[in-house]
Structure formats: C-alpha cells, structure tokens
mmCIF file of C-alpha atoms in Angstrom:
data_model
loop_
_atom_site.group_PDB
_atom_site.id
_atom_site.type_symbol
_atom_site.label_atom_id
_atom_site.label_comp_id
_atom_site.label_asym_id
_atom_site.label_seq_id
_atom_site.Cartn_x
_atom_site.Cartn_y
_atom_site.Cartn_z
ATOM 1 C CA MET A 296 98.989 92.566 115.995
ATOM 2 C CA ILE A 297 96.384 90.283 114.656
ATOM 3 C CA ARG A 298 95.565 90.056 110.983
ATOM 4 C CA VAL A 299 93.284 87.720 109.028
ATOM 5 C CA GLN A 300 93.864 88.239 105.345
ATOM 6 C CA THR A 301 93.863 86.714 101.829
ATOM 7 C CA GLU A 302 97.193 88.259 100.766
ATOM 8 C CA ASP A 303 100.573 86.678 101.447
ATOM 9 C CA PHE A 304 102.955 88.078 104.073
ATOM 10 C CA SER A 305 106.683 88.822 104.057
ATOM 11 C CA LEU A 306 108.563 86.897 106.612
ATOM 12 C CA ALA A 307 111.422 89.520 106.425
ATOM 13 C CA ASP A 308 108.998 92.426 106.937
ATOM 14 C CA GLU A 309 107.198 90.771 109.735
ATOM 15 C CA TYR A 310 110.608 89.963 111.509
ATOM 16 C CA GLN A 311 111.745 93.603 110.971
ATOM 17 C CA ASP A 312 108.458 94.870 112.579
ATOM 18 C CA LEU A 313 109.239 92.495 115.658
ATOM 19 C CA ASN A 314 112.936 93.558 115.882
ATOM 20 C CA THR A 315 112.610 97.138 117.234
ATOM 21 C CA ASP A 316 113.138 96.866 120.883
ATOM 22 C CA ASP A 317 116.668 96.540 122.285
ATOM 23 C CA HIS A 318 115.258 95.166 125.601
ATOM 24 C CA ASP A 319 114.241 91.944 123.738
ATOM 25 C CA GLY A 320 116.662 89.191 123.916
ATOM 26 C CA ALA A 321 114.635 86.790 121.818
ATOM 27 C CA ILE A 322 112.528 86.725 118.668
ATOM 28 C CA VAL A 323 110.845 83.538 117.828
ATOM 29 C CA THR A 324 108.761 82.979 114.713
ATOM 30 C CA PHE A 325 106.710 80.156 113.237
ATOM 31 C CA VAL A 326 105.377 79.959 109.564
ATOM 32 C CA GLY A 327 103.033 77.205 108.686
ATOM 33 C CA LYS A 328 102.752 76.383 104.870
ATOM 34 C CA VAL A 329 100.515 74.312 102.646
ATOM 35 C CA ARG A 330 102.081 70.842 102.237
ATOM 36 C CA ASP A 331 101.480 68.065 99.576
ATOM 37 C CA PHE A 332 99.903 65.529 101.796
ATOM 38 C CA ASN A 333 97.726 65.077 104.899
ATOM 39 C CA ASP A 334 96.598 61.845 106.491
ATOM 40 C CA ALA A 335 98.334 59.890 103.618
ATOM 41 C CA ARG A 336 96.322 61.840 101.011
ATOM 42 C CA GLU A 337 97.754 64.039 98.252
ATOM 43 C CA VAL A 338 96.948 67.671 98.583
ATOM 44 C CA THR A 339 97.161 70.096 95.661
ATOM 45 C CA LYS A 340 95.461 73.178 97.218
ATOM 46 C CA LEU A 341 93.865 74.144 100.425
ATOM 47 C CA THR A 342 90.985 76.622 100.948
ATOM 48 C CA LEU A 343 90.582 78.247 104.308
ATOM 49 C CA GLU A 344 87.333 79.804 105.522
ATOM 50 C CA HIS A 345 86.728 81.600 108.804
ATOM 51 C CA TYR A 346 84.037 83.461 110.883
ATOM 52 C CA PRO A 347 84.915 87.075 110.395
ATOM 53 C CA GLY A 348 84.866 89.065 113.688
ATOM 54 C CA MET A 349 84.758 86.043 115.870
ATOM 55 C CA THR A 350 88.199 84.807 114.464
ATOM 56 C CA GLU A 351 89.921 87.950 115.366
ATOM 57 C CA THR A 352 88.220 87.987 118.912
ATOM 58 C CA VAL A 353 89.358 84.373 119.534
ATOM 59 C CA LEU A 354 92.825 85.168 118.358
ATOM 60 C CA ALA A 355 93.073 88.155 120.710
ATOM 61 C CA GLN A 356 91.831 85.937 123.631
ATOM 62 C CA ILE A 357 94.683 83.431 122.843
ATOM 63 C CA GLU A 358 97.223 86.261 122.703
ATOM 64 C CA GLU A 359 95.945 87.548 126.119
ATOM 65 C CA GLN A 360 96.303 84.084 127.604
ATOM 66 C CA ALA A 361 99.917 83.897 126.323
ATOM 67 C CA ARG A 362 100.646 87.307 127.756
ATOM 68 C CA GLU A 363 99.358 86.216 131.058
ATOM 69 C CA ARG A 364 101.687 83.263 131.168
ATOM 70 C CA TRP A 365 104.835 84.737 129.827
ATOM 71 C CA PRO A 366 106.632 88.126 129.811
ATOM 72 C CA LEU A 367 106.082 89.086 126.208
ATOM 73 C CA ASN A 368 106.666 92.356 124.451
ATOM 74 C CA LYS A 369 105.398 92.034 120.766
ATOM 75 C CA VAL A 370 103.157 89.450 119.504
ATOM 76 C CA THR A 371 102.129 89.076 115.763
ATOM 77 C CA ILE A 372 99.583 86.588 114.549
ATOM 78 C CA ILE A 373 98.725 86.429 110.869
ATOM 79 C CA HIS A 374 96.460 83.824 109.355
ATOM 80 C CA ARG A 375 95.579 83.690 105.720
ATOM 81 C CA VAL A 376 92.138 82.736 104.248
ATOM 82 C CA GLY A 377 91.054 81.852 100.791
ATOM 83 C CA THR A 378 92.524 79.216 98.354
ATOM 84 C CA LEU A 379 96.221 78.551 98.726
ATOM 85 C CA ALA A 380 98.494 76.574 96.521
ATOM 86 C CA LEU A 381 101.189 74.091 97.671
ATOM 87 C CA GLY A 382 104.063 75.861 99.454
ATOM 88 C CA GLU A 383 102.236 79.042 100.112
ATOM 89 C CA GLN A 384 102.419 80.451 103.760
ATOM 90 C CA ILE A 385 99.309 80.050 105.724
ATOM 91 C CA VAL A 386 100.031 81.309 109.288
ATOM 92 C CA PHE A 387 102.771 83.568 110.891
ATOM 93 C CA ILE A 388 103.307 83.631 114.663
ATOM 94 C CA GLY A 389 106.017 86.063 116.052
ATOM 95 C CA VAL A 390 106.819 86.903 119.640
ATOM 96 C CA THR A 391 109.471 88.891 121.321
ATOM 97 C CA SER A 392 110.647 88.616 124.956
ATOM 98 C CA GLN A 393 113.595 89.355 127.084
ATOM 99 C CA HIS A 394 114.125 85.659 127.455
ATOM 100 C CA ARG A 395 114.330 82.895 124.851
ATOM 101 C CA LYS A 396 112.556 80.307 126.906
ATOM 102 C CA ALA A 397 109.461 82.548 127.268
ATOM 103 C CA ALA A 398 109.490 83.291 123.496
ATOM 104 C CA PHE A 399 109.782 79.804 122.459
ATOM 105 C CA GLU A 400 107.016 78.586 124.791
ATOM 106 C CA ALA A 401 104.706 81.358 123.926
ATOM 107 C CA CYS A 402 105.137 80.841 120.111
ATOM 108 C CA GLU A 403 104.288 77.081 120.609
ATOM 109 C CA PHE A 404 101.349 77.830 122.925
ATOM 110 C CA LEU A 405 99.902 80.413 120.399
ATOM 111 C CA ILE A 406 100.106 77.879 117.390
ATOM 112 C CA ASP A 407 98.645 75.079 119.515
ATOM 113 C CA PHE A 408 95.634 76.915 120.691
ATOM 114 C CA LEU A 409 95.100 78.740 117.433
ATOM 115 C CA LYS A 410 94.674 75.258 115.803
ATOM 116 C CA ILE A 411 91.974 74.157 118.301
ATOM 117 C CA LYS A 412 90.173 77.406 119.189
ATOM 118 C CA ALA A 413 90.128 79.666 116.206
ATOM 119 C CA PRO A 414 87.201 79.320 113.984
ATOM 120 C CA PHE A 415 88.967 78.284 110.746
ATOM 121 C CA TRP A 416 87.650 75.637 108.343
ATOM 122 C CA LYS A 417 90.031 73.787 105.957
ATOM 123 C CA LEU A 418 89.030 72.235 102.535
ATOM 124 C CA GLU A 419 91.698 70.232 101.107
ATOM 125 C CA ALA A 420 91.631 69.346 97.451
ATOM 126 C CA ASN A 421 93.663 67.054 94.920
ATOM 127 C CA GLU A 422 93.050 66.307 91.246
ATOM 128 C CA ILE A 423 90.411 63.742 92.142
ATOM 129 C CA SER A 424 88.376 64.989 95.175
ATOM 130 C CA GLN A 425 88.077 67.586 97.935
ATOM 131 C CA HIS A 426 87.066 67.133 101.578
ATOM 132 C CA TRP A 427 86.730 69.155 104.810
ATOM 133 C CA ILE A 428 89.311 68.454 107.433
ATOM 134 C CA ASP A 429 88.199 67.365 110.834
ATOM 135 C CA ALA A 430 89.802 68.416 114.063
ATOM 136 C CA LYS A 431 92.867 66.217 114.947
ATOM 137 C CA THR A 432 93.348 64.447 118.198
ATOM 138 C CA SER A 433 97.027 65.298 118.124
ATOM 139 C CA ASP A 434 96.124 69.004 118.003
ATOM 140 C CA ASP A 435 93.926 68.603 121.121
ATOM 141 C CA LEU A 436 96.745 66.693 122.896
ATOM 142 C CA ALA A 437 99.212 69.456 122.028
ATOM 143 C CA ALA A 438 97.047 72.119 123.601
ATOM 144 C CA LYS A 439 96.364 69.913 126.675
ATOM 145 C CA GLN A 440 100.036 70.069 127.612
ATOM 146 C CA TRP A 441 99.559 73.759 128.410
ATOM 147 C CA GLN A 442 96.398 73.150 130.540
ATOM 148 C CA SER A 443 98.172 71.035 132.984
ATOM 149 C CA GLU A 444 100.772 73.695 133.763
#
C-alpha cells in the first residue's frame, strides 16, 4: 500500500494492518519525524512538496525492487506532504516477511531509495529564514550500498 497524504497516520493502526498474517515471522517499521535541526541549523517547521502521480509511481517502483530482492508479504509506504511542525511524523515504512533479516533489510532499502528517488522537495524554516534542502551525499552513499549487492 502506498499513500501520499497531508494528514497524520497512526503508528498503531498501521502496525495492526501489517499484523494479519500468521505466516509472517517479522514486522519491521520505520517512522521519520521532523527534527529541530539539520546541517547545524535550527528548524521550526518543514514543508514538503511532491509531484503528484509521479511520486506514487516512483514509490511503487521502489516497492517492486524490494519485492524482487526479498521475500516480502506486506509493504506499506506512507509519506506526508504539506507543512509539518517539530516532532510530527513525515514517513512510515512497514514490511512483513517470514524472516527478520529480509524484513530489516527491505525496510532500510525502501527508506534509502525513497530519499534519493522519490520526487519530494523539502523547505526548512526557522524564525529567521527558510531554505530548500539539497540532496545529501550521505543519502546517495546509503543507497549505493544496495547497488553493489
């Protein structure tokens, strides 16, 4: 399941939706949140924009790549857009598999590739200024680890 939305999501509800198959031996989730700093700058809010239609297509492609690499059952990707305050949830990744290693690796793969492939743009603001966030070399390096395997 892939959703791009403005409204918040319930971690408990998303976990329950993943926890329905007795064949799954592992459920792994990741939640990303708005933090109060980035690159040594204070952050008071974050605005996320995206390319509707294309965003969902890219997320589906990333999910398919994960399914080709690992034996996954359920996959949920939720990404919020709009203006978010400190501490608010931005992204949810949830995967289930019969095996924990596959679930952990797939979850990490999904967030690593989401960060470099999905067409989201971030505008960080504080009390004084705002600025668009450039892609990070560390995100590219995280994704490259999966390309060598």
